[in-house]
Every structure is written in C-alpha cells, then in structure tokens.
Tab-separated table of C-alpha atoms and ligand atoms in Angstrom:
chain	number	residue	atom	x	y	z
A	811	MET	CA	0.000	0.000	0.000
A	812	ILE	CA	1.091	3.569	-0.573
A	813	HIS	CA	1.016	5.634	2.605
A	814	LEU	CA	-0.154	9.115	1.661
A	815	SER	CA	0.175	11.650	4.468
A	816	THR	CA	-1.123	15.012	3.312
A	817	GLY	CA	0.674	16.642	6.275
A	818	ASN	CA	4.002	15.173	5.077
A	819	LEU	CA	3.335	16.351	1.515
A	820	PHE	CA	2.669	19.874	2.792
A	821	ARG	CA	5.753	19.865	5.028
A	822	ASP	CA	7.986	18.669	2.141
A	823	ALA	CA	6.533	21.335	-0.149
A	824	ILE	CA	7.155	24.014	2.505
A	825	GLN	CA	10.724	22.864	3.088
A	826	ASN	CA	11.434	22.854	-0.655
A	827	LYS	CA	9.683	26.226	-1.106
A	828	THR	CA	7.577	24.935	-4.014
A	829	PRO	CA	4.544	27.013	-5.139
A	830	LEU	CA	2.295	24.630	-3.172
A	831	GLY	CA	4.503	25.093	-0.093
A	832	VAL	CA	4.294	28.873	-0.379
A	833	GLN	CA	0.478	28.651	-0.573
A	834	ALA	CA	0.162	26.218	2.343
A	835	GLN	CA	2.764	27.520	4.803
A	836	SER	CA	0.769	30.119	6.723
A	837	TYR	CA	-2.094	27.651	7.284
A	838	VAL	CA	0.108	24.746	8.355
A	839	ASP	CA	2.261	26.833	10.700
A	840	ALA	CA	-0.814	28.271	12.419
A	841	GLY	CA	-2.488	24.866	12.768
A	842	LYS	CA	-5.314	25.783	10.399
A	843	LEU	CA	-6.645	23.445	7.738
A	844	VAL	CA	-5.267	24.187	4.284
A	845	PRO	CA	-8.212	25.217	2.052
A	846	ASP	CA	-10.064	22.315	0.428
A	847	SER	CA	-9.313	23.462	-3.124
A	848	ILE	CA	-5.547	23.195	-2.515
A	849	THR	CA	-5.718	19.930	-0.558
A	850	ILE	CA	-8.062	18.206	-2.991
A	851	GLY	CA	-5.864	19.255	-5.940
A	852	LEU	CA	-2.791	17.819	-4.228
A	853	VAL	CA	-4.390	14.451	-3.486
A	854	ARG	CA	-6.002	14.279	-6.913
A	855	GLU	CA	-2.614	14.677	-8.577
A	856	PHE	CA	-1.022	12.042	-6.347
A	857	VAL	CA	-3.804	9.478	-6.895
A	858	GLU	CA	-3.750	10.151	-10.628
A	859	LYS	CA	-0.049	9.232	-10.766
A	860	ASN	CA	-0.492	6.045	-8.703
A	861	LYS	CA	-3.977	4.869	-9.552
A	862	THR	CA	-3.198	1.190	-9.948
A	863	VAL	CA	-2.226	0.672	-6.296
A	864	ASP	CA	-3.878	0.582	-2.858
A	865	PHE	CA	-3.590	3.612	-0.612
A	866	ILE	CA	-3.694	4.335	3.045
A	867	PHE	CA	-4.606	7.994	3.444
A	868	ASP	CA	-3.284	9.567	6.627
A	869	GLY	CA	-4.793	12.887	7.666
A	870	PHE	CA	-7.123	12.931	4.664
A	871	PRO	CA	-10.024	13.529	4.238
A	872	ARG	CA	-10.362	16.074	7.036
A	873	THR	CA	-13.552	17.751	5.791
A	874	ILE	CA	-16.779	16.555	4.168
A	875	PRO	CA	-15.982	18.288	0.827
A	876	GLN	CA	-12.635	16.430	0.797
A	877	ALA	CA	-14.431	13.117	1.402
A	878	GLU	CA	-16.855	13.859	-1.430
A	879	ALA	CA	-14.031	14.806	-3.782
A	880	LEU	CA	-12.222	11.561	-2.974
A	881	GLU	CA	-15.316	9.519	-3.771
A	882	GLN	CA	-15.796	11.385	-7.007
A	883	GLN	CA	-12.240	10.712	-8.092
A	884	ILE	CA	-12.500	7.055	-7.124
A	885	ALA	CA	-15.651	6.774	-9.217
A	886	GLU	CA	-13.845	8.349	-12.170
A	887	VAL	CA	-10.870	6.018	-11.847
A	888	GLY	CA	-13.095	2.914	-11.749
A	889	ALA	CA	-12.019	-0.230	-9.928
A	890	ASN	CA	-11.121	1.115	-6.481
A	891	THR	CA	-13.357	1.466	-3.438
A	892	ILE	CA	-12.962	2.870	0.049
A	893	GLU	CA	-12.577	-0.108	2.366
A	894	LYS	CA	-12.765	1.562	5.771
A	895	ALA	CA	-12.401	4.915	7.532
A	896	LEU	CA	-10.333	4.393	10.675
A	897	PHE	CA	-10.578	6.968	13.464
A	898	LEU	CA	-7.893	6.872	16.125
A	899	GLU	CA	-9.577	8.018	19.317
A	900	VAL	CA	-7.372	9.676	21.943
A	901	PRO	CA	-8.625	11.797	24.887
A	902	GLN	CA	-7.756	15.487	24.646
A	903	LYS	CA	-5.391	15.479	27.635
A	904	ASP	CA	-3.315	12.701	26.054
A	905	LEU	CA	-3.320	14.504	22.712
A	906	LEU	CA	-1.951	17.631	24.381
A	907	GLU	CA	0.782	15.619	26.077
A	908	ARG	CA	1.727	13.869	22.821
A	909	LEU	CA	1.674	16.930	20.588
A	910	SER	CA	3.491	19.320	22.907
A	911	GLY	CA	6.288	16.775	23.506
A	912	ARG	CA	6.605	15.598	19.908
A	913	ARG	CA	9.876	16.128	18.068
A	914	VAL	CA	10.546	15.224	14.422
A	915	CYS	CA	13.656	14.652	12.307
A	916	LYS	CA	13.934	17.340	9.652
A	917	ASN	CA	15.720	14.941	7.340
A	918	CYS	CA	13.980	11.512	7.536
A	919	GLY	CA	10.743	12.368	9.383
A	920	ALA	CA	11.361	9.964	12.320
A	921	VAL	CA	9.096	10.895	15.235
A	922	TYR	CA	10.284	11.257	18.849
A	923	HIS	CA	8.796	12.433	22.129
A	924	VAL	CA	10.721	14.351	24.800
A	925	SER	CA	9.738	11.968	27.590
A	926	ASN	CA	8.287	8.792	26.020
A	927	ASN	CA	10.778	8.286	23.207
A	928	PRO	CA	13.662	10.789	23.189
A	929	PRO	CA	16.533	10.447	20.684
A	930	GLN	CA	19.746	9.083	22.245
A	931	ALA	CA	21.563	12.409	21.781
A	932	GLU	CA	19.389	15.477	22.253
A	933	GLY	CA	18.443	17.133	18.958
A	934	VAL	CA	20.065	14.411	16.805
A	935	CYS	CA	18.130	11.696	14.949
A	936	ASP	CA	19.050	8.098	15.898
A	937	ASN	CA	18.280	6.898	12.353
A	938	CYS	CA	20.101	9.375	10.162
A	939	GLY	CA	21.880	11.965	12.335
A	940	GLY	CA	19.500	14.689	11.048
A	941	GLU	CA	18.301	17.623	13.117
A	942	VAL	CA	15.430	16.813	15.483
A	943	TYR	CA	13.103	19.804	15.851
A	944	GLN	CA	9.678	20.826	17.117
A	945	ARG	CA	7.024	21.412	14.434
A	946	LYS	CA	5.687	24.982	14.497
A	947	ASP	CA	2.177	23.592	14.675
A	948	ASP	CA	3.080	21.699	17.872
A	949	ALA	CA	3.362	25.043	19.717
A	950	PRO	CA	0.504	25.640	22.245
A	951	ASP	CA	-1.508	28.186	20.199
A	952	ALA	CA	-1.345	26.106	17.035
A	953	ILE	CA	-2.334	22.930	18.934
A	954	LYS	CA	-5.424	24.751	20.213
A	955	THR	CA	-6.298	25.860	16.667
A	956	ARG	CA	-5.830	22.311	15.352
A	957	LEU	CA	-8.075	20.773	17.996
A	958	GLU	CA	-10.765	23.371	17.223
A	959	ALA	CA	-10.452	22.686	13.487
A	960	TYR	CA	-10.801	18.970	14.232
A	961	GLU	CA	-14.023	19.440	16.220
A	962	LYS	CA	-15.553	21.797	13.675
A	963	SER	CA	-14.530	20.266	10.341
A	964	THR	CA	-13.231	16.719	10.861
A	965	ALA	CA	-15.380	15.200	13.635
A	966	PRO	CA	-18.514	15.401	11.395
A	967	LEU	CA	-16.843	12.785	9.185
A	968	LYS	CA	-17.583	10.178	11.863
A	969	GLU	CA	-21.275	10.441	11.144
A	970	TYR	CA	-20.617	10.707	7.420
A	971	TYR	CA	-18.692	7.404	7.327
A	972	THR	CA	-21.039	5.724	9.812
A	973	GLY	CA	-23.837	6.438	7.313
A	974	LYS	CA	-21.797	4.670	4.643
A	975	GLY	CA	-21.037	1.680	6.884
A	976	LEU	CA	-17.286	2.400	6.752
A	977	PHE	CA	-16.581	3.960	10.153
A	978	VAL	CA	-14.214	2.112	12.510
A	979	SER	CA	-13.239	3.498	15.912
A	980	ILE	CA	-9.766	2.494	17.109
A	981	ASN	CA	-8.510	3.065	20.639
A	982	GLY	CA	-5.406	5.204	20.023
A	983	LEU	CA	-4.041	4.966	23.570
A	984	GLY	CA	-0.921	2.943	24.324
A	985	THR	CA	2.327	2.368	22.461
A	986	ALA	CA	2.707	2.630	18.687
A	987	GLU	CA	3.014	-1.187	18.561
A	988	GLN	CA	-0.205	-1.696	20.536
A	989	VAL	CA	-2.121	0.726	18.307
A	990	PHE	CA	-0.681	-0.871	15.177
A	991	LYS	CA	-1.946	-4.289	16.344
A	992	ARG	CA	-5.443	-2.828	16.637
A	993	ILE	CA	-5.263	-1.291	13.161
A	994	SER	CA	-3.636	-4.125	11.225
A	995	PRO	CA	-6.716	-6.386	10.922
A	996	PHE	CA	-8.280	-3.619	8.835
A	997	LEU	CA	-5.369	-3.298	6.412
A	998	LYS	CA	-5.568	-5.735	3.585
A	999	ASN	CA	-2.669	-6.279	1.272
B	1268	LIG	P1	-0.649	16.416	9.992
B	1268	LIG	O1	0.776	16.094	9.696
B	1268	LIG	O2	-1.609	15.389	9.449
B	1268	LIG	O3	-0.870	16.702	11.454
B	1268	LIG	O4	-0.998	17.765	9.202
B	1268	LIG	C1	-0.288	18.963	9.478
B	1268	LIG	C2	-1.004	20.146	8.893
B	1268	LIG	O5	-1.087	20.031	7.465
B	1268	LIG	C3	-2.459	20.346	9.338
B	1268	LIG	O6	-2.567	20.986	10.602
B	1268	LIG	C4	-2.983	21.218	8.193
B	1268	LIG	O7	-2.493	22.543	8.282
B	1268	LIG	C5	-2.314	20.563	6.984
B	1268	LIG	N1	-3.140	19.438	6.482
B	1268	LIG	C6	-2.790	18.123	6.437
B	1268	LIG	N2	-3.762	17.373	5.906
B	1268	LIG	C7	-4.773	18.233	5.610
B	1268	LIG	C8	-6.072	18.069	5.053
B	1268	LIG	N3	-6.544	16.850	4.703
B	1268	LIG	N4	-6.840	19.196	4.890
B	1268	LIG	C9	-6.394	20.406	5.231
B	1268	LIG	N5	-5.187	20.639	5.778
B	1268	LIG	C10	-4.373	19.553	5.979
C-alpha cells in the first residue's frame, strides 16, 4: 500500500519552497486546515499518478468536501473502493501531552517524544543523524487551533462514514506497537 500523508506532503513542499509550499505555509504553521481546493488538488494529482495501487490515506479527508471529492475521483478512476475509515480516538489530555512533547527529524521524518521516546543524543536523529526539531504547529496556540479545526470540520466525518457503513473506531491509547496491532486487521494487502 502507498502511505499518503497530506501533512508530510505539505511539510515537504514548505521545506522545498515549491509554489504549493508557499500557498500552504501560513495555514500549516498556524495549525489551520489548508483550504479544500488546494488539498483536494494535491491528493487528486497524487492518486492520478499512482492509480493502480492501494492507498492508506493519513490525515485525509479532514472535511466533508474532501471526502466527497475523494469519492468522485474514485468513481472516475473505476475499480477502487474505500474499504474503511479508521478513526484513532485519543482523549484530549493525552493529545496535548503527545503533541506538545513531539519532536521530528527534519531529514527523515522519524518521530520522537521528549519523555516517552527521546533520541539518544538530544536534537540528533538516531536513524540518520538529522536535526530533530519541534514542528511549528506543535506550539501551544497552534495545537489549540488544530483541535478546534478537528471538532468543527473533521469530527462530522464520523457520522458521514457511519452512514456509509465504513466507520471504525480504534482506541489510540498505548504504544505505537499496541495501536498498530489494533489497526492491522483492517489493512488488507
Ligand atoms: P498532519 O501532519 O496530518 O498533522 O498535518 C499537518 C497540517 O497540514 C495540518 O494541521 C494542516 O495545516 C495541513 N493538512 C494536512 N492534511 C490536511 C487536510 N486533509 N486538509 C487540510 N489541511 C491539511
């Protein structure tokens, strides 16, 4: 399966200062959702290039118009269907703890946490020696904005996918390995 993280695509575009990155940067840094027209265009292009394979979308769709656009594109492409919509449920206090302590490698994207999973040498990635930094949108104000955007624009997708018989709630508490075990039965290959 191809793992498509829209957040990673935006961060790469911002780092490489592409036209998409320039358009998206102020939204991403502030923790706001990037407008649907930009996000849908980005995913559309990616799916178009890789349409013969299975995808796992990560962080997409985040709004009902994005979900509708995805369905429309899938219908245009033909054979594919949406198998499931997995929601990782984590209480707000745990989200705050995870996000505020998260650190990421600028070079390879490896994810750390200041207390749960720090790199061996502070600020240096164990995998590749790259610089480990804090995402701008993991600062307190941006976290607040992101949680508000989630409640307003993304949470309604639970009902949307329940109506389509695709919604799956996954307990997102615990270690990455524990959560992966809960998700894997839903990933077919
Ligand atoms: P993430 O890495 O999934 O936490 O995404 C980081 C940021 O990228 C979000 O806070 C948004 O600014 C932007 N972003 C990622 N995916 C989407 C999406 N599906 N719709 C709108 N904005 C998005």
